[in-house]
């Protein structure tokens, strides 16, 4: 019986991770709505900045590249922690 419970917990964790990774988030600066993995600055001082706005607002020396597969995997791992 314990195997069934652990599999259920694993399935719920995967569902939760996928939901929080792909849920739509609105950028505080430009108000565009994108999936959560597209935000390097997410809920920092109650603000969410997309990549374009974070690169603009944090200056020319700051640049957060966009690698969709890596970003989805990193965000998914962070949610599961």
Coordinates of C-alpha atoms in Angstrom, one line a residue:
X1 CA 0.0 0.0 0.0
X2 CA 2.8 2.4 0.7
X3 CA 4.0 2.2 -2.9
X4 CA 0.6 3.4 -4.1
X5 CA 0.7 6.4 -1.7
X6 CA 4.2 7.4 -2.8
X7 CA 3.2 7.2 -6.4
X8 CA 0.2 9.4 -5.7
X9 CA 2.4 11.9 -3.9
X10 CA 4.9 11.9 -6.9
X11 CA 2.0 12.5 -9.4
X12 CA 0.7 15.4 -7.3
X13 CA 4.2 16.9 -7.0
X14 CA 4.6 16.7 -10.8
X15 CA 1.2 18.3 -11.4
X16 CA 2.0 21.1 -9.0
X17 CA 5.4 21.6 -10.6
X18 CA 3.9 21.8 -14.1
X19 CA 1.1 24.2 -12.9
X20 CA 3.5 26.7 -11.3
X21 CA 6.0 26.4 -14.2
X22 CA 3.4 27.2 -16.9
X23 CA 0.9 29.4 -15.1
X24 CA 0.5 32.9 -16.7
X25 CA 2.1 35.8 -14.9
X26 CA 1.7 39.5 -15.7
X27 CA 4.8 41.7 -16.0
X28 CA 4.7 44.6 -13.6
X29 CA 6.4 47.0 -16.0
X30 CA 5.0 46.2 -19.5
X31 CA 1.9 44.3 -18.4
X32 CA 2.4 41.5 -20.9
X33 CA 1.2 38.0 -19.8
X34 CA 3.7 35.1 -20.2
X35 CA 4.4 31.7 -18.6
X36 CA 6.1 31.8 -15.2
X37 CA 9.3 30.2 -16.5
X38 CA 9.8 33.3 -18.6
X39 CA 10.4 35.6 -15.6
X40 CA 14.0 35.8 -14.2
X41 CA 12.7 38.3 -11.6
X42 CA 9.5 36.8 -10.2
X43 CA 7.8 38.3 -7.1
X44 CA 10.8 40.2 -6.0
X45 CA 9.5 43.0 -3.7
X46 CA 6.0 42.2 -5.0
X47 CA 7.1 42.8 -8.7
X48 CA 7.4 40.4 -11.6
X49 CA 9.6 41.4 -14.5
X50 CA 9.8 39.6 -17.8
X51 CA 13.3 39.1 -19.4
X52 CA 12.9 42.2 -21.7
X53 CA 12.0 44.5 -18.8
X54 CA 14.6 43.0 -16.4
X55 CA 17.4 43.5 -19.0
X56 CA 16.2 47.1 -19.5
X57 CA 15.6 48.0 -15.9
X58 CA 18.7 46.4 -14.4
X59 CA 21.1 48.1 -16.8
X60 CA 23.2 47.3 -19.8
X61 CA 25.6 45.1 -17.9
X62 CA 22.9 42.7 -16.8
X63 CA 21.6 40.3 -19.4
X64 CA 19.5 37.2 -18.7
X65 CA 19.6 34.9 -21.8
X66 CA 16.6 32.9 -22.9
X67 CA 16.9 29.2 -23.2
X68 CA 13.4 27.9 -23.0
X69 CA 14.2 24.2 -22.3
X70 CA 16.8 25.0 -19.6
X71 CA 14.5 27.7 -18.1
X72 CA 11.5 25.3 -17.9
X73 CA 13.6 22.6 -16.3
X74 CA 15.2 25.0 -13.8
X75 CA 11.9 26.5 -12.8
X76 CA 10.3 23.0 -12.5
X77 CA 13.2 21.9 -10.2
X78 CA 12.8 25.1 -8.1
X79 CA 9.1 24.5 -7.6
X80 CA 9.6 20.9 -6.5
X81 CA 12.1 22.0 -3.8

